[in-house]
Amino acid sequence: KKKIENAGKLNLTPDLKLNELFLVYPQLKSRMPEIHPDFKILKTPLARVMMKKATLLDAAERVHMSYTAFVSQIEKLLEQVV
């Protein structure tokens, strides 16, 4: 298993996997529906499989957001949870 040690600032890149993001910021996962209601799926068992493959770019496309707007929303949530 890949473990991310950097709990400081994670570089939010288009190819960053969702599970890597949530390893560093576990509290972010429950707040994702604030970005888009479709992220409620992250609370399902299927999400564990999906998050290992899905990237930030995939997630943005899934909810029909531009990557830039999506990352901006994530950064706003991170300011509140970190």
PDB file of N, CA, C and O in Angstrom:
ATOM      1  N   LYS A   1       0.835  -1.205   0.000  1.00  0.00           N
ATOM      2  CA  LYS A   1       0.000   0.000   0.000  1.00  0.00           C
ATOM      3  C   LYS A   1       0.865   1.249   0.000  1.00  0.00           C
ATOM      4  O   LYS A   1       1.854   1.322   0.708  1.00  0.00           O
ATOM      5  N   LYS A   2       0.430   2.209  -0.768  1.00  0.00           N
ATOM      6  CA  LYS A   2       1.160   3.469  -0.861  1.00  0.00           C
ATOM      7  C   LYS A   2       0.688   4.391   0.261  1.00  0.00           C
ATOM      8  O   LYS A   2      -0.492   4.639   0.406  1.00  0.00           O
ATOM      9  N   LYS A   3       1.612   4.845   1.033  1.00  0.00           N
ATOM     10  CA  LYS A   3       1.280   5.740   2.143  1.00  0.00           C
ATOM     11  C   LYS A   3       1.884   7.110   1.855  1.00  0.00           C
ATOM     12  O   LYS A   3       3.045   7.198   1.482  1.00  0.00           O
ATOM     13  N   ILE A   4       1.092   8.132   2.028  1.00  0.00           N
ATOM     14  CA  ILE A   4       1.599   9.483   1.794  1.00  0.00           C
ATOM     15  C   ILE A   4       1.963  10.093   3.147  1.00  0.00           C
ATOM     16  O   ILE A   4       1.130  10.181   4.038  1.00  0.00           O
ATOM     17  N   GLU A   5       3.207  10.462   3.276  1.00  0.00           N
ATOM     18  CA  GLU A   5       3.701  10.984   4.552  1.00  0.00           C
ATOM     19  C   GLU A   5       3.441  12.477   4.704  1.00  0.00           C
ATOM     20  O   GLU A   5       3.305  12.970   5.797  1.00  0.00           O
ATOM     21  N   ASN A   6       3.368  13.192   3.604  1.00  0.00           N
ATOM     22  CA  ASN A   6       3.268  14.642   3.656  1.00  0.00           C
ATOM     23  C   ASN A   6       1.874  15.091   4.071  1.00  0.00           C
ATOM     24  O   ASN A   6       0.968  15.144   3.268  1.00  0.00           O
ATOM     25  N   ALA A   7       1.710  15.386   5.332  1.00  0.00           N
ATOM     26  CA  ALA A   7       0.420  15.880   5.805  1.00  0.00           C
ATOM     27  C   ALA A   7       0.359  17.403   5.700  1.00  0.00           C
ATOM     28  O   ALA A   7      -0.623  18.010   6.072  1.00  0.00           O
ATOM     29  N   GLY A   8       1.424  17.997   5.215  1.00  0.00           N
ATOM     30  CA  GLY A   8       1.463  19.448   5.026  1.00  0.00           C
ATOM     31  C   GLY A   8       0.591  19.858   3.859  1.00  0.00           C
ATOM     32  O   GLY A   8      -0.608  19.912   3.957  1.00  0.00           O
ATOM     33  N   LYS A   9       1.201  20.088   2.725  1.00  0.00           N
ATOM     34  CA  LYS A   9       0.438  20.492   1.547  1.00  0.00           C
ATOM     35  C   LYS A   9       0.640  19.469   0.446  1.00  0.00           C
ATOM     36  O   LYS A   9       1.749  19.256  -0.011  1.00  0.00           O
ATOM     37  N   LEU A  10      -0.435  18.847   0.051  1.00  0.00           N
ATOM     38  CA  LEU A  10      -0.415  17.872  -1.030  1.00  0.00           C
ATOM     39  C   LEU A  10      -0.573  18.616  -2.344  1.00  0.00           C
ATOM     40  O   LEU A  10      -1.408  19.507  -2.451  1.00  0.00           O
ATOM     41  N   ASN A  11       0.220  18.258  -3.325  1.00  0.00           N
ATOM     42  CA  ASN A  11       0.144  18.895  -4.632  1.00  0.00           C
ATOM     43  C   ASN A  11      -1.075  18.360  -5.377  1.00  0.00           C
ATOM     44  O   ASN A  11      -1.130  17.181  -5.713  1.00  0.00           O
ATOM     45  N   LEU A  12      -2.070  19.220  -5.597  1.00  0.00           N
ATOM     46  CA  LEU A  12      -3.303  18.807  -6.260  1.00  0.00           C
ATOM     47  C   LEU A  12      -3.104  18.856  -7.770  1.00  0.00           C
ATOM     48  O   LEU A  12      -3.216  19.905  -8.388  1.00  0.00           O
ATOM     49  N   THR A  13      -2.804  17.702  -8.337  1.00  0.00           N
ATOM     50  CA  THR A  13      -2.567  17.590  -9.772  1.00  0.00           C
ATOM     51  C   THR A  13      -3.713  16.800 -10.408  1.00  0.00           C
ATOM     52  O   THR A  13      -4.394  16.033  -9.720  1.00  0.00           O
ATOM     53  N   PRO A  14      -3.918  16.955 -11.716  1.00  0.00           N
ATOM     54  CA  PRO A  14      -5.009  16.238 -12.382  1.00  0.00           C
ATOM     55  C   PRO A  14      -4.938  14.717 -12.229  1.00  0.00           C
ATOM     56  O   PRO A  14      -5.965  14.049 -12.178  1.00  0.00           O
ATOM     57  N   ASP A  15      -3.712  14.177 -12.114  1.00  0.00           N
ATOM     58  CA  ASP A  15      -3.577  12.723 -12.024  1.00  0.00           C
ATOM     59  C   ASP A  15      -3.509  12.195 -10.591  1.00  0.00           C
ATOM     60  O   ASP A  15      -3.319  11.000 -10.372  1.00  0.00           O
ATOM     61  N   LEU A  16      -3.706  13.056  -9.599  1.00  0.00           N
ATOM     62  CA  LEU A  16      -3.739  12.617  -8.201  1.00  0.00           C
ATOM     63  C   LEU A  16      -4.981  11.751  -7.979  1.00  0.00           C
ATOM     64  O   LEU A  16      -6.093  12.135  -8.332  1.00  0.00           O
ATOM     65  N   LYS A  17      -4.780  10.576  -7.415  1.00  0.00           N
ATOM     66  CA  LYS A  17      -5.892   9.664  -7.147  1.00  0.00           C
ATOM     67  C   LYS A  17      -6.685  10.164  -5.937  1.00  0.00           C
ATOM     68  O   LYS A  17      -6.126  10.707  -4.977  1.00  0.00           O
ATOM     69  N   LEU A  18      -7.996   9.958  -5.992  1.00  0.00           N
ATOM     70  CA  LEU A  18      -8.848  10.392  -4.878  1.00  0.00           C
ATOM     71  C   LEU A  18      -8.447   9.722  -3.571  1.00  0.00           C
ATOM     72  O   LEU A  18      -8.440  10.362  -2.519  1.00  0.00           O
ATOM     73  N   ASN A  19      -8.110   8.421  -3.623  1.00  0.00           N
ATOM     74  CA  ASN A  19      -7.741   7.755  -2.369  1.00  0.00           C
ATOM     75  C   ASN A  19      -6.486   8.358  -1.753  1.00  0.00           C
ATOM     76  O   ASN A  19      -6.366   8.422  -0.529  1.00  0.00           O
ATOM     77  N   GLU A  20      -5.552   8.852  -2.582  1.00  0.00           N
ATOM     78  CA  GLU A  20      -4.346   9.504  -2.057  1.00  0.00           C
ATOM     79  C   GLU A  20      -4.712  10.829  -1.388  1.00  0.00           C
ATOM     80  O   GLU A  20      -4.164  11.170  -0.342  1.00  0.00           O
ATOM     81  N   LEU A  21      -5.633  11.558  -2.000  1.00  0.00           N
ATOM     82  CA  LEU A  21      -6.097  12.821  -1.416  1.00  0.00           C
ATOM     83  C   LEU A  21      -6.722  12.571  -0.044  1.00  0.00           C
ATOM     84  O   LEU A  21      -6.423  13.266   0.927  1.00  0.00           O
ATOM     85  N   PHE A  22      -7.561  11.534   0.045  1.00  0.00           N
ATOM     86  CA  PHE A  22      -8.263  11.263   1.296  1.00  0.00           C
ATOM     87  C   PHE A  22      -7.365  10.610   2.351  1.00  0.00           C
ATOM     88  O   PHE A  22      -7.682  10.666   3.536  1.00  0.00           O
ATOM     89  N   LEU A  23      -6.254  10.007   1.929  1.00  0.00           N
ATOM     90  CA  LEU A  23      -5.288   9.504   2.913  1.00  0.00           C
ATOM     91  C   LEU A  23      -4.660  10.660   3.673  1.00  0.00           C
ATOM     92  O   LEU A  23      -4.430  10.579   4.878  1.00  0.00           O
ATOM     93  N   VAL A  24      -4.372  11.729   2.961  1.00  0.00           N
ATOM     94  CA  VAL A  24      -3.739  12.891   3.584  1.00  0.00           C
ATOM     95  C   VAL A  24      -4.778  13.759   4.295  1.00  0.00           C
ATOM     96  O   VAL A  24      -4.524  14.290   5.371  1.00  0.00           O
ATOM     97  N   TYR A  25      -5.965  13.879   3.690  1.00  0.00           N
ATOM     98  CA  TYR A  25      -7.036  14.715   4.253  1.00  0.00           C
ATOM     99  C   TYR A  25      -8.309  13.881   4.432  1.00  0.00           C
ATOM    100  O   TYR A  25      -9.276  14.062   3.688  1.00  0.00           O
ATOM    101  N   PRO A  26      -8.344  12.960   5.396  1.00  0.00           N
ATOM    102  CA  PRO A  26      -9.512  12.079   5.539  1.00  0.00           C
ATOM    103  C   PRO A  26     -10.815  12.831   5.819  1.00  0.00           C
ATOM    104  O   PRO A  26     -11.887  12.396   5.395  1.00  0.00           O
ATOM    105  N   GLN A  27     -10.724  13.964   6.469  1.00  0.00           N
ATOM    106  CA  GLN A  27     -11.923  14.732   6.795  1.00  0.00           C
ATOM    107  C   GLN A  27     -12.564  15.362   5.563  1.00  0.00           C
ATOM    108  O   GLN A  27     -13.731  15.747   5.571  1.00  0.00           O
ATOM    109  N   LEU A  28     -11.815  15.440   4.477  1.00  0.00           N
ATOM    110  CA  LEU A  28     -12.317  16.038   3.241  1.00  0.00           C
ATOM    111  C   LEU A  28     -13.384  15.156   2.579  1.00  0.00           C
ATOM    112  O   LEU A  28     -14.334  15.664   1.991  1.00  0.00           O
ATOM    113  N   LYS A  29     -13.245  13.860   2.714  1.00  0.00           N
ATOM    114  CA  LYS A  29     -14.148  12.921   2.041  1.00  0.00           C
ATOM    115  C   LYS A  29     -15.613  13.190   2.375  1.00  0.00           C
ATOM    116  O   LYS A  29     -16.461  13.233   1.485  1.00  0.00           O
ATOM    117  N   SER A  30     -15.924  13.407   3.623  1.00  0.00           N
ATOM    118  CA  SER A  30     -17.324  13.637   4.025  1.00  0.00           C
ATOM    119  C   SER A  30     -17.838  15.018   3.598  1.00  0.00           C
ATOM    120  O   SER A  30     -19.044  15.246   3.580  1.00  0.00           O
ATOM    121  N   ARG A  31     -16.928  15.913   3.252  1.00  0.00           N
ATOM    122  CA  ARG A  31     -17.329  17.264   2.844  1.00  0.00           C
ATOM    123  C   ARG A  31     -17.492  17.409   1.334  1.00  0.00           C
ATOM    124  O   ARG A  31     -17.958  18.443   0.860  1.00  0.00           O
ATOM    125  N   MET A  32     -17.093  16.402   0.566  1.00  0.00           N
ATOM    126  CA  MET A  32     -17.145  16.481  -0.894  1.00  0.00           C
ATOM    127  C   MET A  32     -18.547  16.746  -1.457  1.00  0.00           C
ATOM    128  O   MET A  32     -18.661  17.461  -2.450  1.00  0.00           O
ATOM    129  N   PRO A  33     -19.626  16.239  -0.850  1.00  0.00           N
ATOM    130  CA  PRO A  33     -20.956  16.580  -1.381  1.00  0.00           C
ATOM    131  C   PRO A  33     -21.259  18.079  -1.351  1.00  0.00           C
ATOM    132  O   PRO A  33     -22.169  18.535  -2.044  1.00  0.00           O
ATOM    133  N   GLU A  34     -20.498  18.856  -0.595  1.00  0.00           N
ATOM    134  CA  GLU A  34     -20.671  20.309  -0.601  1.00  0.00           C
ATOM    135  C   GLU A  34     -20.224  20.890  -1.943  1.00  0.00           C
ATOM    136  O   GLU A  34     -20.711  21.943  -2.353  1.00  0.00           O
ATOM    137  N   ILE A  35     -19.306  20.205  -2.614  1.00  0.00           N
ATOM    138  CA  ILE A  35     -18.858  20.636  -3.940  1.00  0.00           C
ATOM    139  C   ILE A  35     -19.911  20.262  -4.972  1.00  0.00           C
ATOM    140  O   ILE A  35     -20.257  21.064  -5.825  1.00  0.00           O
ATOM    141  N   HIS A  36     -20.398  19.021  -4.881  1.00  0.00           N
ATOM    142  CA  HIS A  36     -21.448  18.559  -5.796  1.00  0.00           C
ATOM    143  C   HIS A  36     -22.172  17.383  -5.140  1.00  0.00           C
ATOM    144  O   HIS A  36     -21.518  16.493  -4.591  1.00  0.00           O
ATOM    145  N   PRO A  37     -23.511  17.361  -5.192  1.00  0.00           N
ATOM    146  CA  PRO A  37     -24.283  16.289  -4.549  1.00  0.00           C
ATOM    147  C   PRO A  37     -23.910  14.881  -5.024  1.00  0.00           C
ATOM    148  O   PRO A  37     -24.039  13.921  -4.257  1.00  0.00           O
ATOM    149  N   ASP A  38     -23.424  14.739  -6.242  1.00  0.00           N
ATOM    150  CA  ASP A  38     -23.047  13.414  -6.746  1.00  0.00           C
ATOM    151  C   ASP A  38     -21.925  12.775  -5.930  1.00  0.00           C
ATOM    152  O   ASP A  38     -21.739  11.560  -5.981  1.00  0.00           O
ATOM    153  N   PHE A  39     -21.191  13.563  -5.186  1.00  0.00           N
ATOM    154  CA  PHE A  39     -20.107  13.000  -4.377  1.00  0.00           C
ATOM    155  C   PHE A  39     -20.618  12.266  -3.139  1.00  0.00           C
ATOM    156  O   PHE A  39     -19.831  11.698  -2.388  1.00  0.00           O
ATOM    157  N   LYS A  40     -21.928  12.196  -2.956  1.00  0.00           N
ATOM    158  CA  LYS A  40     -22.493  11.347  -1.899  1.00  0.00           C
ATOM    159  C   LYS A  40     -22.114   9.894  -2.142  1.00  0.00           C
ATOM    160  O   LYS A  40     -22.075   9.099  -1.212  1.00  0.00           O
ATOM    161  N   ILE A  41     -21.825   9.559  -3.407  1.00  0.00           N
ATOM    162  CA  ILE A  41     -21.422   8.195  -3.756  1.00  0.00           C
ATOM    163  C   ILE A  41     -20.155   7.771  -3.001  1.00  0.00           C
ATOM    164  O   ILE A  41     -19.907   6.583  -2.817  1.00  0.00           O
ATOM    165  N   LEU A  42     -19.365   8.724  -2.546  1.00  0.00           N
ATOM    166  CA  LEU A  42     -18.133   8.400  -1.828  1.00  0.00           C
ATOM    167  C   LEU A  42     -18.405   7.668  -0.519  1.00  0.00           C
ATOM    168  O   LEU A  42     -17.495   7.102   0.078  1.00  0.00           O
ATOM    169  N   LYS A  43     -19.649   7.671  -0.065  1.00  0.00           N
ATOM    170  CA  LYS A  43     -20.008   6.994   1.187  1.00  0.00           C
ATOM    171  C   LYS A  43     -20.433   5.547   0.955  1.00  0.00           C
ATOM    172  O   LYS A  43     -20.749   4.843   1.892  1.00  0.00           O
ATOM    173  N   THR A  44     -20.411   5.092  -0.296  1.00  0.00           N
ATOM    174  CA  THR A  44     -20.846   3.734  -0.618  1.00  0.00           C
ATOM    175  C   THR A  44     -19.651   2.782  -0.687  1.00  0.00           C
ATOM    176  O   THR A  44     -18.519   3.214  -0.896  1.00  0.00           O
ATOM    177  N   PRO A  45     -19.907   1.467  -0.529  1.00  0.00           N
ATOM    178  CA  PRO A  45     -18.811   0.488  -0.639  1.00  0.00           C
ATOM    179  C   PRO A  45     -18.127   0.515  -2.013  1.00  0.00           C
ATOM    180  O   PRO A  45     -16.921   0.312  -2.105  1.00  0.00           O
ATOM    181  N   LEU A  46     -18.877   0.792  -3.056  1.00  0.00           N
ATOM    182  CA  LEU A  46     -18.306   0.856  -4.399  1.00  0.00           C
ATOM    183  C   LEU A  46     -17.238   1.951  -4.493  1.00  0.00           C
ATOM    184  O   LEU A  46     -16.275   1.831  -5.256  1.00  0.00           O
ATOM    185  N   ALA A  47     -17.380   2.974  -3.696  1.00  0.00           N
ATOM    186  CA  ALA A  47     -16.441   4.096  -3.740  1.00  0.00           C
ATOM    187  C   ALA A  47     -15.017   3.663  -3.407  1.00  0.00           C
ATOM    188  O   ALA A  47     -14.064   4.196  -3.960  1.00  0.00           O
ATOM    189  N   ARG A  48     -14.864   2.693  -2.506  1.00  0.00           N
ATOM    190  CA  ARG A  48     -13.514   2.237  -2.150  1.00  0.00           C
ATOM    191  C   ARG A  48     -12.760   1.739  -3.379  1.00  0.00           C
ATOM    192  O   ARG A  48     -11.572   1.992  -3.533  1.00  0.00           O
ATOM    193  N   VAL A  49     -13.456   1.045  -4.256  1.00  0.00           N
ATOM    194  CA  VAL A  49     -12.841   0.540  -5.484  1.00  0.00           C
ATOM    195  C   VAL A  49     -12.581   1.698  -6.441  1.00  0.00           C
ATOM    196  O   VAL A  49     -11.495   1.835  -7.009  1.00  0.00           O
ATOM    197  N   MET A  50     -13.583   2.545  -6.609  1.00  0.00           N
ATOM    198  CA  MET A  50     -13.508   3.657  -7.552  1.00  0.00           C
ATOM    199  C   MET A  50     -12.394   4.642  -7.182  1.00  0.00           C
ATOM    200  O   MET A  50     -11.683   5.122  -8.060  1.00  0.00           O
ATOM    201  N   MET A  51     -12.239   4.940  -5.906  1.00  0.00           N
ATOM    202  CA  MET A  51     -11.268   5.960  -5.478  1.00  0.00           C
ATOM    203  C   MET A  51      -9.828   5.563  -5.753  1.00  0.00           C
ATOM    204  O   MET A  51      -8.962   6.409  -5.862  1.00  0.00           O
ATOM    205  N   LYS A  52      -9.555   4.255  -5.872  1.00  0.00           N
ATOM    206  CA  LYS A  52      -8.193   3.810  -6.178  1.00  0.00           C
ATOM    207  C   LYS A  52      -7.816   4.117  -7.619  1.00  0.00           C
ATOM    208  O   LYS A  52      -6.652   4.220  -7.941  1.00  0.00           O
ATOM    209  N   LYS A  53      -8.823   4.229  -8.491  1.00  0.00           N
ATOM    210  CA  LYS A  53      -8.559   4.455  -9.907  1.00  0.00           C
ATOM    211  C   LYS A  53      -8.867   5.887 -10.338  1.00  0.00           C
ATOM    212  O   LYS A  53      -8.253   6.396 -11.266  1.00  0.00           O
ATOM    213  N   ALA A  54      -9.817   6.521  -9.697  1.00  0.00           N
ATOM    214  CA  ALA A  54     -10.275   7.847 -10.122  1.00  0.00           C
ATOM    215  C   ALA A  54      -9.282   8.937  -9.719  1.00  0.00           C
ATOM    216  O   ALA A  54      -8.803   8.981  -8.588  1.00  0.00           O
ATOM    217  N   THR A  55      -9.021   9.824 -10.660  1.00  0.00           N
ATOM    218  CA  THR A  55      -8.137  10.961 -10.417  1.00  0.00           C
ATOM    219  C   THR A  55      -8.981  12.209 -10.158  1.00  0.00           C
ATOM    220  O   THR A  55     -10.204  12.190 -10.339  1.00  0.00           O
ATOM    221  N   LEU A  56      -8.317  13.275  -9.773  1.00  0.00           N
ATOM    222  CA  LEU A  56      -9.033  14.536  -9.595  1.00  0.00           C
ATOM    223  C   LEU A  56      -9.680  14.972 -10.905  1.00  0.00           C
ATOM    224  O   LEU A  56     -10.810  15.467 -10.913  1.00  0.00           O
ATOM    225  N   LEU A  57      -8.984  14.777 -12.010  1.00  0.00           N
ATOM    226  CA  LEU A  57      -9.547  15.137 -13.310  1.00  0.00           C
ATOM    227  C   LEU A  57     -10.791  14.290 -13.613  1.00  0.00           C
ATOM    228  O   LEU A  57     -11.808  14.820 -14.062  1.00  0.00           O
ATOM    229  N   ASP A  58     -10.730  12.997 -13.323  1.00  0.00           N
ATOM    230  CA  ASP A  58     -11.890  12.121 -13.522  1.00  0.00           C
ATOM    231  C   ASP A  58     -13.081  12.616 -12.705  1.00  0.00           C
ATOM    232  O   ASP A  58     -14.212  12.660 -13.191  1.00  0.00           O
ATOM    233  N   ALA A  59     -12.818  12.969 -11.446  1.00  0.00           N
ATOM    234  CA  ALA A  59     -13.893  13.416 -10.554  1.00  0.00           C
ATOM    235  C   ALA A  59     -14.518  14.714 -11.058  1.00  0.00           C
ATOM    236  O   ALA A  59     -15.744  14.867 -11.037  1.00  0.00           O
ATOM    237  N   ALA A  60     -13.696  15.638 -11.516  1.00  0.00           N
ATOM    238  CA  ALA A  60     -14.211  16.905 -12.051  1.00  0.00           C
ATOM    239  C   ALA A  60     -15.099  16.644 -13.264  1.00  0.00           C
ATOM    240  O   ALA A  60     -16.200  17.194 -13.374  1.00  0.00           O
ATOM    241  N   GLU A  61     -14.624  15.777 -14.149  1.00  0.00           N
ATOM    242  CA  GLU A  61     -15.404  15.464 -15.348  1.00  0.00           C
ATOM    243  C   GLU A  61     -16.715  14.764 -14.990  1.00  0.00           C
ATOM    244  O   GLU A  61     -17.745  15.006 -15.608  1.00  0.00           O
ATOM    245  N   ARG A  62     -16.677  13.923 -13.980  1.00  0.00           N
ATOM    246  CA  ARG A  62     -17.877  13.169 -13.562  1.00  0.00           C
ATOM    247  C   ARG A  62     -19.014  14.099 -13.162  1.00  0.00           C
ATOM    248  O   ARG A  62     -20.180  13.793 -13.374  1.00  0.00           O
ATOM    249  N   VAL A  63     -18.673  15.229 -12.554  1.00  0.00           N
ATOM    250  CA  VAL A  63     -19.710  16.176 -12.110  1.00  0.00           C
ATOM    251  C   VAL A  63     -19.790  17.399 -13.023  1.00  0.00           C
ATOM    252  O   VAL A  63     -20.387  18.410 -12.661  1.00  0.00           O
ATOM    253  N   HIS A  64     -19.194  17.273 -14.204  1.00  0.00           N
ATOM    254  CA  HIS A  64     -19.280  18.315 -15.238  1.00  0.00           C
ATOM    255  C   HIS A  64     -18.766  19.674 -14.760  1.00  0.00           C
ATOM    256  O   HIS A  64     -19.376  20.709 -15.006  1.00  0.00           O
ATOM    257  N   MET A  65     -17.631  19.636 -14.055  1.00  0.00           N
ATOM    258  CA  MET A  65     -16.962  20.863 -13.619  1.00  0.00           C
ATOM    259  C   MET A  65     -15.630  20.958 -14.339  1.00  0.00           C
ATOM    260  O   MET A  65     -15.033  19.941 -14.677  1.00  0.00           O
ATOM    261  N   SER A  66     -15.159  22.178 -14.526  1.00  0.00           N
ATOM    262  CA  SER A  66     -13.800  22.316 -15.052  1.00  0.00           C
ATOM    263  C   SER A  66     -12.844  21.871 -13.942  1.00  0.00           C
ATOM    264  O   SER A  66     -13.153  21.995 -12.755  1.00  0.00           O
ATOM    265  N   TYR A  67     -11.694  21.365 -14.351  1.00  0.00           N
ATOM    266  CA  TYR A  67     -10.712  20.925 -13.365  1.00  0.00           C
ATOM    267  C   TYR A  67     -10.317  22.080 -12.444  1.00  0.00           C
ATOM    268  O   TYR A  67     -10.230  21.915 -11.235  1.00  0.00           O
ATOM    269  N   THR A  68     -10.118  23.258 -13.017  1.00  0.00           N
ATOM    270  CA  THR A  68      -9.709  24.431 -12.242  1.00  0.00           C
ATOM    271  C   THR A  68     -10.753  24.792 -11.184  1.00  0.00           C
ATOM    272  O   THR A  68     -10.405  25.045 -10.023  1.00  0.00           O
ATOM    273  N   ALA A  69     -12.020  24.802 -11.566  1.00  0.00           N
ATOM    274  CA  ALA A  69     -13.090  25.131 -10.610  1.00  0.00           C
ATOM    275  C   ALA A  69     -13.181  24.066  -9.526  1.00  0.00           C
ATOM    276  O   ALA A  69     -13.383  24.376  -8.346  1.00  0.00           O
ATOM    277  N   PHE A  70     -13.014  22.803  -9.909  1.00  0.00           N
ATOM    278  CA  PHE A  70     -13.082  21.695  -8.961  1.00  0.00           C
ATOM    279  C   PHE A  70     -11.981  21.816  -7.908  1.00  0.00           C
ATOM    280  O   PHE A  70     -12.244  21.733  -6.706  1.00  0.00           O
ATOM    281  N   VAL A  71     -10.752  22.032  -8.368  1.00  0.00           N
ATOM    282  CA  VAL A  71      -9.624  22.154  -7.432  1.00  0.00           C
ATOM    283  C   VAL A  71      -9.802  23.378  -6.541  1.00  0.00           C
ATOM    284  O   VAL A  71      -9.487  23.343  -5.355  1.00  0.00           O
ATOM    285  N   SER A  72     -10.334  24.440  -7.092  1.00  0.00           N
ATOM    286  CA  SER A  72     -10.589  25.632  -6.299  1.00  0.00           C
ATOM    287  C   SER A  72     -11.551  25.323  -5.151  1.00  0.00           C
ATOM    288  O   SER A  72     -11.351  25.758  -4.009  1.00  0.00           O
ATOM    289  N   GLN A  73     -12.582  24.541  -5.438  1.00  0.00           N
ATOM    290  CA  GLN A  73     -13.546  24.150  -4.400  1.00  0.00           C
ATOM    291  C   GLN A  73     -12.896  23.251  -3.344  1.00  0.00           C
ATOM    292  O   GLN A  73     -13.154  23.393  -2.148  1.00  0.00           O
ATOM    293  N   ILE A  74     -12.043  22.338  -3.784  1.00  0.00           N
ATOM    294  CA  ILE A  74     -11.323  21.474  -2.844  1.00  0.00           C
ATOM    295  C   ILE A  74     -10.445  22.321  -1.941  1.00  0.00           C
ATOM    296  O   ILE A  74     -10.414  22.125  -0.720  1.00  0.00           O
ATOM    297  N   GLU A  75      -9.736  23.273  -2.516  1.00  0.00           N
ATOM    298  CA  GLU A  75      -8.857  24.138  -1.717  1.00  0.00           C
ATOM    299  C   GLU A  75      -9.647  24.930  -0.689  1.00  0.00           C
ATOM    300  O   GLU A  75      -9.189  25.121   0.443  1.00  0.00           O
ATOM    301  N   LYS A  76     -10.843  25.406  -1.060  1.00  0.00           N
ATOM    302  CA  LYS A  76     -11.687  26.127  -0.097  1.00  0.00           C
ATOM    303  C   LYS A  76     -12.070  25.217   1.072  1.00  0.00           C
ATOM    304  O   LYS A  76     -12.047  25.650   2.227  1.00  0.00           O
ATOM    305  N   LEU A  77     -12.434  23.968   0.756  1.00  0.00           N
ATOM    306  CA  LEU A  77     -12.788  23.033   1.830  1.00  0.00           C
ATOM    307  C   LEU A  77     -11.565  22.727   2.701  1.00  0.00           C
ATOM    308  O   LEU A  77     -11.695  22.631   3.922  1.00  0.00           O
ATOM    309  N   LEU A  78     -10.420  22.582   2.094  1.00  0.00           N
ATOM    310  CA  LEU A  78      -9.203  22.280   2.853  1.00  0.00           C
ATOM    311  C   LEU A  78      -8.860  23.402   3.823  1.00  0.00           C
ATOM    312  O   LEU A  78      -8.373  23.146   4.920  1.00  0.00           O
ATOM    313  N   GLU A  79      -9.136  24.639   3.443  1.00  0.00           N
ATOM    314  CA  GLU A  79      -8.893  25.762   4.361  1.00  0.00           C
ATOM    315  C   GLU A  79      -9.736  25.614   5.623  1.00  0.00           C
ATOM    316  O   GLU A  79      -9.347  26.043   6.698  1.00  0.00           O
ATOM    317  N   GLN A  80     -10.905  25.001   5.490  1.00  0.00           N
ATOM    318  CA  GLN A  80     -11.814  24.844   6.625  1.00  0.00           C
ATOM    319  C   GLN A  80     -11.492  23.615   7.477  1.00  0.00           C
ATOM    320  O   GLN A  80     -11.710  23.621   8.671  1.00  0.00           O
ATOM    321  N   VAL A  81     -10.956  22.543   6.843  1.00  0.00           N
ATOM    322  CA  VAL A  81     -10.783  21.302   7.580  1.00  0.00           C
ATOM    323  C   VAL A  81      -9.364  21.076   8.087  1.00  0.00           C
ATOM    324  O   VAL A  81      -9.144  20.215   8.931  1.00  0.00           O
ATOM    325  N   VAL A  82      -8.392  21.818   7.566  1.00  0.00           N
ATOM    326  CA  VAL A  82      -7.007  21.581   7.987  1.00  0.00           C
ATOM    327  C   VAL A  82      -6.637  22.484   9.140  1.00  0.00           C
ATOM    328  O   VAL A  82      -7.060  23.579   9.246  1.00  0.00           O
TER     329      VAL A  82
END
